[in-house]
């Protein structure tokens, strides 16, 4: 818990905060156009912490467990992610935490689960039906 979590393998470190108790705010550096911040939070002791990333106005809660240090990685994808910013953390004073902000290329979005339909099936389902002889194709 003394040292902040390692950055993921895809990018560079933009900011770090060592072991802390209670809330705090720290800055992270700007990145290249499109580089997404990757926020790695390690926490220990029971309680919920709330992480807020500015200037992209993204936040998320994390549940910390008593007696167990756990690390969570969140990649922030929003307009303006390449700008420098701050990460703020609100938590009960009983929770210990540390944090690393890395920068890297955005991860690919996960494709939705296939529904079993094909594009042609969907088109056929909504194709108009004409039963008049003038609508039919000539053989």
Coordinates of C-alpha atoms in Angstrom, one line a residue:
X1 CA 0.0 0.0 0.0
X2 CA 3.0 2.3 0.5
X3 CA 3.6 2.8 -3.3
X4 CA 1.1 3.7 -5.9
X5 CA -0.1 1.1 -8.4
X6 CA 1.8 0.4 -11.5
X7 CA 0.6 2.0 -14.7
X8 CA -0.8 -0.4 -17.2
X9 CA 1.6 -1.5 -20.0
X10 CA 0.1 0.6 -22.7
X11 CA 1.2 4.1 -21.9
X12 CA 3.1 6.6 -19.9
X13 CA 2.7 7.8 -16.3
X14 CA 1.0 11.2 -16.1
X15 CA 0.7 11.5 -12.3
X16 CA 1.1 9.6 -9.1
X17 CA -0.1 9.9 -5.5
X18 CA 1.5 7.8 -2.8
X19 CA -0.3 6.2 0.2
X20 CA -2.9 8.6 1.5
X21 CA -5.7 8.5 4.0
X22 CA -8.8 10.7 3.6
X23 CA -9.7 12.7 0.6
X24 CA -7.3 14.4 -1.8
X25 CA -6.7 16.0 -5.2
X26 CA -3.7 15.8 -7.5
X27 CA -2.8 16.9 -11.0
X28 CA -1.9 14.8 -14.0
X29 CA -0.1 16.0 -17.2
X30 CA -1.5 16.6 -20.7
X31 CA -1.1 13.9 -23.3
X32 CA -1.1 13.6 -27.1
X33 CA -4.4 14.2 -29.0
X34 CA -6.7 11.2 -28.2
X35 CA -4.6 9.8 -25.4
X36 CA -7.0 8.5 -22.8
X37 CA -6.2 8.8 -19.0
X38 CA -6.1 5.4 -17.3
X39 CA -6.8 5.9 -13.6
X40 CA -5.4 3.1 -11.3
X41 CA -6.6 3.2 -7.7
X42 CA -5.4 1.0 -5.0
X43 CA -7.4 1.0 -1.7
X44 CA -7.5 -0.9 1.6
X45 CA -9.8 -0.9 4.6
X46 CA -13.6 -0.9 4.4
X47 CA -15.5 1.9 2.8
X48 CA -16.6 3.4 -0.5
X49 CA -14.5 6.0 -2.2
X50 CA -15.6 8.3 -5.0
X51 CA -13.2 9.3 -7.8
X52 CA -13.7 12.3 -9.9
X53 CA -11.7 13.2 -13.0
X54 CA -11.6 16.8 -14.4
X55 CA -11.8 18.4 -16.9
X56 CA -13.7 15.5 -18.5
X57 CA -16.3 15.4 -15.6
X58 CA -16.2 11.6 -15.2
X59 CA -16.6 10.0 -11.8
X60 CA -16.9 6.5 -10.4
X61 CA -17.3 4.8 -7.0
X62 CA -15.0 2.0 -5.7
X63 CA -15.7 -0.3 -2.8
X64 CA -12.7 -1.0 -0.7
X65 CA -12.4 -4.1 1.5
X66 CA -11.1 -4.4 5.1
X67 CA -7.7 -6.0 5.3
X68 CA -7.3 -6.4 1.5
X69 CA -5.5 -4.1 -0.9
X70 CA -7.1 -4.1 -4.3
X71 CA -6.3 -2.2 -7.5
X72 CA -8.9 -1.1 -10.1
X73 CA -8.0 0.4 -13.5
X74 CA -10.5 2.7 -15.3
X75 CA -9.9 4.2 -18.7
X76 CA -11.6 7.5 -19.2
X77 CA -13.0 8.1 -22.7
X78 CA -14.6 11.5 -23.3
X79 CA -14.0 14.6 -25.3
X80 CA -11.0 16.5 -24.1
X81 CA -9.2 13.5 -22.5
X82 CA -5.8 14.8 -23.8
X83 CA -5.9 17.9 -21.6
X84 CA -4.1 18.1 -18.3
X85 CA -6.4 17.7 -15.3
X86 CA -7.0 16.7 -11.8
X87 CA -8.2 13.6 -10.0
X88 CA -10.1 14.1 -6.7
X89 CA -10.9 11.3 -4.3
X90 CA -13.5 11.5 -1.5
X91 CA -13.5 8.8 1.1
X92 CA -14.0 8.0 4.7
X93 CA -10.9 8.8 6.7
X94 CA -10.5 5.1 7.5
X95 CA -9.6 4.1 3.9
X96 CA -6.0 4.1 2.7
X97 CA -5.5 4.7 -1.0
X98 CA -2.9 5.5 -3.6
X99 CA -3.3 6.3 -7.3
X100 CA -1.5 6.4 -10.7
X101 CA -2.8 8.1 -13.8
X102 CA -1.3 6.8 -17.0
X103 CA -1.9 7.8 -20.6
X104 CA -2.4 5.6 -23.6
X105 CA -4.4 4.9 -26.7
X106 CA -8.0 4.3 -26.0
X107 CA -9.0 0.7 -25.8
X108 CA -11.3 -0.7 -28.5
X109 CA -14.9 -0.7 -27.5
X110 CA -16.3 -4.1 -27.0
X111 CA -18.6 -5.3 -29.8
X112 CA -22.2 -6.0 -28.8
X113 CA -23.2 -9.6 -28.5
X114 CA -24.5 -11.1 -31.8
X115 CA -28.3 -11.4 -31.9
X116 CA -28.3 -14.2 -34.5
X117 CA -29.7 -11.8 -37.1
X118 CA -27.9 -10.8 -40.2
X119 CA -28.2 -7.4 -41.9
X120 CA -30.2 -9.1 -44.7
X121 CA -32.7 -10.6 -42.2
X122 CA -33.4 -7.2 -40.7
X123 CA -33.9 -5.7 -44.2
X124 CA -36.2 -8.5 -45.3
X125 CA -38.3 -8.1 -42.1
X126 CA -39.0 -4.5 -43.0
X127 CA -39.1 -4.7 -46.8
X128 CA -42.4 -3.6 -48.2
X129 CA -44.5 -6.3 -49.7
X130 CA -46.3 -5.6 -53.0
X131 CA -48.6 -8.2 -54.4
X132 CA -49.8 -6.3 -57.5
X133 CA -48.5 -7.5 -60.9
X134 CA -47.0 -4.0 -61.6
X135 CA -44.6 -4.4 -58.6
X136 CA -43.1 -7.7 -59.5
X137 CA -39.9 -8.0 -61.4
X138 CA -40.0 -9.3 -64.9
X139 CA -38.6 -12.8 -65.3

